[in-house]
Structure formats: structure tokens, C-alpha cells
Coordinates of C-alpha atoms in Angstrom, one line a residue:
Chain P
M144 CA 24.9 -91.8 -83.4
A145 CA 23.7 -90.5 -80.1
N146 CA 26.3 -90.3 -77.4
E147 CA 28.6 -93.2 -78.2
S148 CA 31.3 -91.8 -76.1
D149 CA 32.2 -92.7 -72.5
L150 CA 33.0 -89.1 -71.8
P151 CA 30.5 -86.8 -70.1
I152 CA 28.8 -84.5 -72.6
A153 CA 30.4 -81.2 -73.1
T154 CA 28.2 -78.4 -72.0
A155 CA 25.8 -76.8 -74.6
E156 CA 27.8 -73.6 -74.3
Q157 CA 31.0 -75.5 -75.2
R158 CA 29.3 -77.2 -78.1
A159 CA 27.8 -74.0 -79.4
A160 CA 31.2 -72.3 -79.3
A161 CA 32.6 -75.3 -81.3
L162 CA 30.0 -74.9 -84.0
E163 CA 30.7 -71.2 -84.2
I164 CA 34.4 -72.0 -84.8
V165 CA 33.5 -74.5 -87.5
L166 CA 31.2 -72.1 -89.5
R167 CA 33.8 -69.3 -89.2
R168 CA 36.6 -71.5 -90.4
K169 CA 34.8 -73.7 -92.9
G170 CA 31.6 -72.0 -93.6
E171 CA 32.8 -68.6 -94.4
M172 CA 30.7 -67.1 -91.7
P173 CA 31.5 -63.4 -91.3
G174 CA 32.8 -62.4 -87.8
T175 CA 29.9 -60.0 -87.4
F176 CA 27.0 -62.4 -88.5
V177 CA 26.1 -63.6 -84.9
S178 CA 25.9 -60.1 -83.4
D179 CA 24.2 -58.6 -86.5
F180 CA 21.6 -61.5 -86.7
T181 CA 20.9 -61.4 -83.0
D182 CA 20.4 -57.6 -83.0
H183 CA 18.1 -57.8 -86.0
A184 CA 16.0 -60.6 -84.5
E185 CA 15.7 -58.8 -81.1
E186 CA 15.0 -55.4 -82.6
E187 CA 12.7 -56.4 -85.5
W188 CA 11.0 -59.7 -84.6
I189 CA 9.0 -58.5 -81.6
T190 CA 5.7 -59.0 -80.1
D191 CA 4.8 -55.3 -80.6
N192 CA 4.5 -56.0 -84.4
G193 CA 1.5 -58.4 -83.9
A194 CA 0.1 -56.2 -81.1
R195 CA 0.1 -53.2 -83.5
M196 CA -1.7 -55.3 -86.2
V197 CA -4.3 -56.4 -83.6
A198 CA -4.9 -52.8 -82.3
R199 CA -5.3 -51.5 -85.9
A200 CA -7.8 -54.4 -86.6
W201 CA -9.8 -53.2 -83.6
V202 CA -10.1 -49.6 -84.8
D203 CA -10.1 -50.0 -88.6
P204 CA -12.8 -52.4 -90.0
G205 CA -11.2 -52.2 -93.5
F206 CA -7.8 -53.4 -92.0
R207 CA -9.5 -56.0 -89.9
A208 CA -11.2 -57.5 -93.0
R209 CA -7.9 -57.4 -95.0
M210 CA -6.1 -59.1 -92.1
L211 CA -8.7 -61.8 -91.8
A212 CA -8.5 -62.4 -95.5
D213 CA -4.8 -62.3 -95.8
G214 CA -2.7 -61.8 -92.7
K215 CA 0.6 -61.7 -94.6
S216 CA -0.5 -58.8 -96.9
A217 CA -1.7 -57.0 -93.8
A218 CA 1.6 -57.5 -92.1
H219 CA 3.5 -56.2 -95.1
E220 CA 1.1 -53.2 -95.2
M221 CA 2.6 -52.3 -91.7
G222 CA 6.1 -53.1 -92.8
F223 CA 6.6 -56.4 -91.1
E224 CA 8.7 -59.2 -92.6
F225 CA 8.5 -63.0 -92.9
P226 CA 11.2 -65.7 -93.4
E227 CA 10.9 -67.2 -97.0
H228 CA 9.2 -70.4 -95.8
H229 CA 6.3 -68.5 -94.1
R230 CA 4.1 -68.2 -97.2
R231 CA 0.8 -67.5 -95.5
L232 CA -0.4 -66.0 -92.2
V233 CA -3.8 -67.3 -91.1
V234 CA -5.5 -64.9 -88.6
L235 CA -8.0 -66.7 -86.3
E236 CA -10.7 -64.4 -84.8
N237 CA -11.9 -65.0 -81.2
T238 CA -15.5 -64.3 -80.5
P239 CA -17.5 -64.7 -77.3
D240 CA -18.3 -68.3 -78.4
I241 CA -15.1 -69.4 -80.1
H242 CA -11.7 -69.5 -78.6
N243 CA -8.6 -70.3 -80.8
V244 CA -5.4 -71.6 -79.5
I245 CA -2.1 -72.3 -81.4
V246 CA 0.3 -75.1 -80.9
C247 CA 3.2 -77.0 -82.8
T248 CA 3.1 -80.6 -81.6
L249 CA 5.9 -81.7 -83.9
C250 CA 8.4 -78.9 -83.0
S251 CA 7.7 -75.4 -82.0
C252 CA 6.7 -73.3 -85.1
T253 CA 5.4 -69.9 -84.7
A254 CA 5.0 -66.6 -86.7
Y255 CA 8.1 -65.3 -84.8
T256 CA 8.6 -62.3 -86.9
I257 CA 5.2 -61.1 -86.0
I258 CA 4.6 -62.2 -82.3
G259 CA 8.3 -62.5 -81.2
A260 CA 10.4 -65.6 -80.3
A261 CA 8.1 -68.3 -78.9
P262 CA 7.8 -68.2 -75.1
E263 CA 9.3 -71.1 -73.1
W264 CA 5.9 -72.6 -72.2
Y265 CA 5.0 -72.9 -75.9
K266 CA 8.0 -75.0 -76.5
D267 CA 7.4 -77.1 -73.3
I268 CA 6.7 -80.7 -74.1
D269 CA 3.9 -80.8 -71.7
Y270 CA 2.1 -78.1 -73.7
R271 CA 2.8 -79.7 -77.0
A272 CA 1.5 -83.2 -75.8
R273 CA -1.5 -82.0 -73.9
V274 CA -3.2 -79.0 -75.5
V275 CA -4.5 -80.9 -78.5
R276 CA -6.3 -83.4 -76.4
E277 CA -7.2 -81.7 -73.1
S278 CA -7.3 -78.1 -74.2
R279 CA -9.8 -76.8 -71.7
T280 CA -7.9 -78.3 -68.7
V281 CA -4.6 -77.0 -70.0
L282 CA -6.0 -73.5 -70.5
R283 CA -7.5 -73.5 -67.1
E284 CA -4.3 -74.6 -65.5
M285 CA -2.7 -71.6 -67.3
G286 CA -5.3 -69.2 -65.8
L287 CA -7.9 -69.2 -68.6
D288 CA -11.1 -70.6 -67.4
L289 CA -13.5 -70.6 -70.4
P290 CA -17.2 -71.0 -70.1
P291 CA -18.5 -74.5 -71.0
T292 CA -20.4 -72.8 -74.0
T293 CA -17.1 -71.6 -75.6
E294 CA -16.0 -73.8 -78.4
I295 CA -12.2 -74.4 -78.4
R296 CA -10.4 -74.6 -81.7
V297 CA -6.9 -75.9 -81.5
W298 CA -4.6 -75.2 -84.5
D299 CA -1.5 -77.5 -84.9
T300 CA 1.3 -75.7 -86.9
T301 CA 2.4 -78.7 -88.9
A302 CA 2.9 -77.1 -92.2
D303 CA 4.6 -73.8 -93.2
H304 CA 1.8 -71.4 -92.9
R305 CA 1.5 -69.7 -89.5
Y306 CA -1.3 -68.7 -87.2
L307 CA -2.1 -65.5 -85.3
V308 CA -5.0 -65.2 -82.9
L309 CA -7.0 -62.0 -83.2
P310 CA -8.2 -61.4 -79.6
M311 CA -11.5 -59.6 -78.7
Q312 CA -11.0 -56.0 -77.8
P313 CA -11.7 -55.5 -74.0
P314 CA -15.0 -53.4 -73.8
A315 CA -13.4 -51.1 -71.2
T316 CA -11.0 -50.0 -74.0
I317 CA -13.5 -48.9 -76.6
G318 CA -12.5 -45.5 -77.9
W319 CA -8.8 -45.7 -77.0
P320 CA -6.3 -44.7 -79.6
E321 CA -4.5 -47.4 -81.6
E322 CA -1.0 -46.7 -80.0
K323 CA -2.6 -47.2 -76.5
L324 CA -4.4 -50.3 -77.6
A325 CA -1.3 -51.9 -78.9
K326 CA 0.3 -51.8 -75.4
I327 CA -2.4 -54.1 -73.9
V328 CA -2.0 -56.9 -76.5
T329 CA 0.1 -59.7 -75.2
Q330 CA 2.0 -62.4 -76.9
D331 CA 0.1 -65.0 -75.0
A332 CA -3.3 -63.5 -76.2
M333 CA -2.0 -63.8 -79.9
I334 CA -1.3 -67.6 -79.3
G335 CA -4.5 -68.0 -77.5
A336 CA -3.3 -68.9 -74.0
S337 CA -5.2 -65.9 -72.6
R338 CA -8.0 -63.5 -73.3
L339 CA -8.0 -59.7 -72.9
D340 CA -11.6 -59.1 -72.7
K341 CA -11.8 -58.8 -68.9
L342 CA -9.2 -56.2 -68.8
E343 CA -10.2 -53.1 -66.9
G344 CA -9.7 -49.6 -68.6
Chain C
M50 CA 9.0 -91.4 -88.5
D51 CA 7.1 -92.3 -85.4
G52 CA 9.7 -90.4 -83.3
I53 CA 9.7 -89.1 -79.8
H54 CA 9.1 -85.5 -81.2
D55 CA 5.6 -86.5 -82.3
L56 CA 4.1 -85.5 -78.9
G57 CA 0.5 -84.5 -79.7
G58 CA -1.9 -86.3 -77.6
K59 CA 0.6 -88.4 -75.6
Q60 CA -0.7 -89.0 -72.1
G61 CA 1.0 -88.7 -68.7
F62 CA 2.6 -85.2 -69.2
G63 CA 2.2 -82.6 -66.5
R64 CA 1.3 -79.1 -65.8
V65 CA 2.7 -76.5 -68.4
K66 CA 5.3 -74.3 -66.6
Y67 CA 3.4 -71.1 -67.0
P68 CA 4.2 -68.2 -66.9
S69 CA 7.8 -69.0 -68.1
A70 CA 10.6 -68.2 -65.8
P71 CA 12.9 -65.6 -67.6
H72 CA 16.2 -66.9 -68.5
H73 CA 19.2 -65.6 -70.4
E74 CA 21.6 -68.1 -71.8
T75 CA 24.1 -66.5 -74.1
W76 CA 24.6 -69.7 -76.1
E77 CA 20.9 -69.8 -77.1
P78 CA 20.9 -66.7 -79.3
L79 CA 24.3 -68.0 -80.6
V80 CA 22.8 -71.3 -81.7
R81 CA 19.8 -69.5 -83.2
A82 CA 22.2 -67.4 -85.3
L83 CA 24.3 -70.3 -86.4
S84 CA 21.3 -72.2 -87.6
A85 CA 20.0 -69.2 -89.5
F86 CA 23.4 -68.8 -91.1
S87 CA 23.5 -72.5 -92.2
I88 CA 20.0 -72.2 -93.7
K89 CA 20.9 -68.9 -95.5
K90 CA 24.1 -70.5 -97.0
H91 CA 21.9 -73.4 -98.1
I92 CA 24.0 -76.0 -96.1
Y93 CA 20.7 -77.5 -95.3
N94 CA 16.9 -76.6 -95.5
M95 CA 14.3 -76.3 -92.8
D96 CA 13.0 -79.8 -93.4
E97 CA 16.4 -81.3 -93.1
F98 CA 16.9 -79.2 -89.9
R99 CA 13.6 -80.4 -88.5
H100 CA 14.3 -84.1 -89.4
A101 CA 17.8 -83.8 -87.8
I102 CA 16.1 -82.8 -84.5
E103 CA 13.6 -85.7 -84.8
R104 CA 16.5 -88.2 -85.2
M105 CA 18.0 -87.4 -81.8
A106 CA 18.1 -90.2 -79.3
P107 CA 14.7 -90.1 -77.5
R108 CA 16.3 -89.8 -74.1
H109 CA 18.4 -86.9 -75.2
Y110 CA 15.4 -85.2 -77.0
L111 CA 13.2 -85.2 -73.9
T112 CA 15.8 -83.9 -71.5
A113 CA 17.5 -81.3 -73.8
P114 CA 16.3 -77.7 -73.7
Y115 CA 14.9 -76.4 -76.9
Y116 CA 18.1 -74.7 -78.2
E117 CA 20.2 -77.8 -77.3
R118 CA 18.0 -79.7 -79.8
H119 CA 18.8 -77.1 -82.4
L120 CA 22.5 -77.3 -81.5
T121 CA 22.4 -81.1 -82.0
A122 CA 20.7 -80.7 -85.4
V123 CA 23.1 -78.1 -86.6
A124 CA 26.1 -80.2 -85.5
T125 CA 24.6 -83.4 -87.1
L126 CA 23.9 -81.7 -90.4
L127 CA 27.4 -80.0 -90.5
V128 CA 28.8 -83.5 -90.3
E129 CA 26.5 -85.1 -92.8
K130 CA 27.1 -82.3 -95.3
D131 CA 30.8 -82.8 -95.1
V132 CA 31.5 -79.2 -93.7
V133 CA 33.3 -80.8 -90.7
T134 CA 34.1 -84.4 -89.6
R135 CA 32.9 -85.8 -86.4
E136 CA 36.5 -86.1 -85.1
E137 CA 37.2 -82.5 -85.8
L138 CA 34.0 -81.5 -83.9
E139 CA 34.8 -83.6 -80.9
A140 CA 38.4 -82.2 -80.8
L141 CA 36.9 -78.8 -80.3
V142 CA 35.1 -79.7 -76.9
P143 CA 36.3 -81.1 -73.7
G144 CA 33.7 -84.0 -73.6
A145 CA 31.4 -85.9 -75.8
F146 CA 29.4 -84.2 -78.6
P147 CA 26.2 -86.3 -79.1
L148 CA 24.7 -86.2 -82.6
S149 CA 21.4 -87.4 -84.0
G150 CA 20.9 -90.9 -85.4
P151 CA 21.4 -91.8 -89.0
I152 CA 18.9 -90.7 -91.8
G153 CA 16.7 -93.1 -93.6
P154 CA 15.1 -93.0 -97.0
G155 CA 12.8 -90.0 -98.1
R156 CA 9.9 -90.4 -100.4
L157 CA 8.2 -88.4 -103.4
P158 CA 4.8 -86.9 -103.3
C159 CA 1.8 -88.8 -104.8
P160 CA 0.2 -87.6 -108.1
P161 CA -1.6 -84.3 -107.6
Q162 CA -5.1 -84.4 -106.4
S163 CA -7.3 -81.6 -105.1
F164 CA -9.7 -81.2 -102.3
A165 CA -12.3 -78.4 -101.9
I166 CA -13.1 -76.3 -98.9
G167 CA -15.8 -78.1 -97.0
E168 CA -14.9 -81.5 -98.4
R169 CA -14.6 -84.5 -96.0
V170 CA -11.1 -86.1 -96.4
R171 CA -9.2 -88.9 -94.8
V172 CA -5.5 -88.9 -93.7
K173 CA -3.9 -92.0 -95.2
N174 CA -3.0 -94.8 -92.9
E175 CA 0.8 -94.5 -93.6
F176 CA 3.8 -95.5 -91.6
V177 CA 6.7 -93.4 -93.0
P178 CA 10.3 -94.2 -92.2
G179 CA 11.7 -90.7 -92.9
H180 CA 10.6 -87.1 -92.4
V181 CA 6.9 -86.5 -92.4
R182 CA 4.7 -83.6 -91.1
M183 CA 1.7 -85.7 -90.3
P184 CA 1.3 -86.1 -86.5
A185 CA 0.4 -89.6 -85.6
Y186 CA -2.9 -88.5 -83.8
I187 CA -4.5 -87.8 -87.2
R188 CA -3.3 -91.0 -89.0
G189 CA -6.3 -92.8 -90.7
K190 CA -8.7 -90.2 -89.3
S191 CA -11.3 -88.2 -91.2
G192 CA -11.9 -84.4 -91.1
V193 CA -13.2 -81.5 -93.2
V194 CA -11.0 -79.1 -95.2
V195 CA -11.4 -75.5 -93.8
G196 CA -8.5 -73.8 -95.6
V197 CA -6.0 -74.2 -98.3
S198 CA -2.3 -72.7 -98.3
P199 CA 0.0 -72.0 -101.1
P200 CA 2.3 -74.8 -102.3
Y201 CA 5.4 -75.6 -100.3
P202 CA 8.2 -78.1 -101.0
Y203 CA 7.0 -81.6 -100.1
P204 CA 8.7 -82.2 -96.7
D205 CA 9.1 -85.9 -97.1
A206 CA 11.4 -85.3 -100.0
S207 CA 12.9 -82.0 -98.9
G208 CA 14.0 -83.4 -95.6
H209 CA 16.1 -86.0 -97.4
S210 CA 18.0 -83.8 -99.8
M211 CA 15.7 -84.9 -102.6
Q212 CA 14.3 -82.5 -105.2
A213 CA 11.0 -81.7 -103.6
P214 CA 8.0 -80.9 -105.8
M215 CA 5.8 -78.2 -104.4
E216 CA 2.3 -79.0 -103.1
P217 CA -0.5 -77.2 -101.3
T218 CA -1.4 -77.9 -97.7
Y219 CA -4.9 -78.1 -96.3
D220 CA -6.2 -77.0 -92.9
V221 CA -8.2 -79.9 -91.9
R222 CA -10.7 -79.8 -89.0
F223 CA -11.1 -82.9 -86.9
R224 CA -13.3 -83.5 -83.9
S225 CA -11.3 -84.5 -80.8
R226 CA -14.0 -87.1 -80.0
E227 CA -13.1 -88.8 -83.3
L228 CA -9.3 -88.6 -82.8
W229 CA -9.5 -90.0 -79.1
P230 CA -12.9 -91.4 -78.5
D231 CA -13.9 -91.6 -74.8
S232 CA -10.5 -90.1 -73.7
C233 CA -10.3 -86.4 -74.5
E234 CA -12.1 -83.1 -74.0
D235 CA -14.4 -81.5 -76.7
A236 CA -12.5 -79.4 -79.2
L237 CA -12.0 -78.8 -82.9
N238 CA -8.6 -79.8 -83.8
H239 CA -7.1 -78.2 -87.0
V240 CA -3.9 -79.7 -88.6
G241 CA -2.1 -78.4 -91.6
V242 CA -1.9 -81.4 -93.8
F243 CA 0.1 -81.8 -97.1
Q244 CA -1.9 -82.9 -100.1
S245 CA -0.1 -86.2 -100.5
Y246 CA -1.1 -87.3 -97.0
L247 CA -4.8 -87.1 -97.8
E248 CA -7.3 -89.2 -99.7
K249 CA -10.8 -88.9 -100.8
T250 CA -13.6 -90.4 -98.6
E251 CA -16.2 -92.7 -100.1
A252 CA -18.9 -90.2 -99.3
T253 CA -17.6 -87.8 -102.0

């Protein structure tokens, strides 16, 4: 079907507005759905959720073990939700010798209710094409220069389970309370594009 | 389908734009909400949605921002599911409203088989006309099962409005050097692979 018309393509904004009209008129979409959904997504599906899970895993060995065994149960324990099709959350533990990094080469799947909406770079076609084949170079270009001895494990989100990287705790933050630790955990670190361990206290 | 969306391992791409520049387009959250509503109302499912994106004209796919791809898929499915006609949609905008290309046949899963953690498996050398969640870079390649996930609807059926039996997926670990010999960096590549895409290797 593509663009069979000779007309220039309407703007994305105009096309999105047209779809809203269609769903209101013919799909019985309530007038408040868009604002309610957007508010819920922006208030509930935030990076802070995953950051709090990571911080708790750093201070609570029992929680860490449960999170590594079953990330979804650990998230539920903290009150976080998943869409119906995310039936499993696999937590990938970074170590000094192993670095995990997540991608979705076929689209841009992420555990968005846990780490927040995917950042632009994660959806970038350059990232999707390259990180599976030249992970070390891509990470270096993004500011993460891993030692040659560190094994890189790339995880392609092609099925409907989701991944979360458990970063290593920065040594300078040992002894910090959980709430303070959660503030240093970034979305990029939970995808594997950065590490936190060199952070100064 | 061997579509333009299947980008993993394609060469010639450039530097990742990192960190991302902030941008706030009001139509993007709108599209996200419209798609969420359509799925909630069962107008289409996630696999049909993904496949509608995959069916976009390649030139359009590569140049459209992320949420424009979503927008195109929502519009395509609303037309295909008879919620609105293409003419009605076009009458609502001052210009063209490109949609994705037509849908081909889906397929059903293979008879159940099972694979154990640690087992060496091979991805079948299949060329699928419709929706499939097997990236081309693992086609025909062998790896080791490192994880098993709960059953999901089989996407090759689900993406084509067919009744989709559930089947488990396996996290399979490949060595980058076996995927792209002589032309890659060392890494372990893990891919979530539906059971029907896999076969036993002779070694087991």
C-alpha cells in the first residue's frame, strides 16, 4: 500500500489526530482515555522502579537471590506491574568479568514498566544493527570502554520475556541506605550501555 | 519475512546518537495511547501490530521516527480490521496517509518438542513469508540453550489473526564468531527463540 498518492504525506501530527478521531467515533474510545493512559504511563512506568529493585538487591542478599531467580516476582513484591504479554523478567547480573547489554534488533522491546520508556538511542537503527555484531566498539563509542578481559553478553529481546541488567554496586557507595542508592541507578546502566562501578561517593 | 526491520548484524550503519537529545512531540504519547487502546479493545494483538510495522515500505521504515512506525501500523490495522476505510482515513488529513503493505500467509507451529538447558540446538534454515520472531542472523546457526521462558502465543500464527497455540521460548547462546566468522567482535549473543524455530543437533 505504501504511499500510492501523489500528494505529499500529511504530518505525523495530522495523521495521529485522524486516528484519534477514528477511535473516538468508531472504536468507542472514551474522551479521557488518552490523558488517563499517558498520565498512568508517565507516573507509574518509570526508571525509578528498576532503580529501586537494583538498590534493594545491593543491600538485601535475600531479595537479590529472589530477583535473579524470578525478576517478575521480585518486581511484584515491590508493587510494580507488567503488561499481560511480559510473562517473565530475566535479570542479568554484571560482574567484573561479565558485561550484559540488551537490544531488540527486530523492533524496540523493553521492560518499559520497570525501566521506563525506551530511550531514543535504544530505538536507533544504528544501535539495533550494530550492537549484536560489534558490541565492544559500539559501547566504547557510547563512553563505556570495557577491558579486553571482560566478556560481553548481548541479549536480543526477540521473544516476550524481558531483560534487566543488574549493575555492580560502586565500591564508593558501600554502606549507603537503599533510598540513596536508588538515586544513582540509571536507565542506561539497567540496559547495559554504561556501568556505575567507577562512580565516586 | 526478510524485512527491513530485521537489522541485527547489518553493516554500514553509523555511530549511535548517544546520549539522546531530549524531544517532546505531543503526537508521540498520543500514538502510544491510541495503540494501547486498540490492543486493550482486542482490535489487534501485539504480533499483528509488530507485523504491520514490518510490512511498511522499506524507505518509509528507515526514515520514519519510532512513533511514526507505530502510527502507520495502527492506521493499517484499523483499515484491515474494518474499523475505518482507507478513504475515510485519507479524508481526515490534508495529504497522503501511507499504510503498510499487504499481509501474506501465516503458519502454525510444529509438533511439540522440548530442549533442555545446556543442550546444543540449531535454528532451522527457514524462509518465512509472514511474521516470524527469528532474526536472520541466527538462521541455520547452532547454539546452546541457557534459559526457558513460559509459553507464549506462537507469533507466526498470532501475527496473522490465526488461533495461536502457546509454546515456550528458549534463550539460546551463540558465539558471535559462529554467526559472522571473520567479521565481528567477540561476544556471546543470546536470542529468545520460539520452540518451533529450533531443531535437535546430531550430537544429541
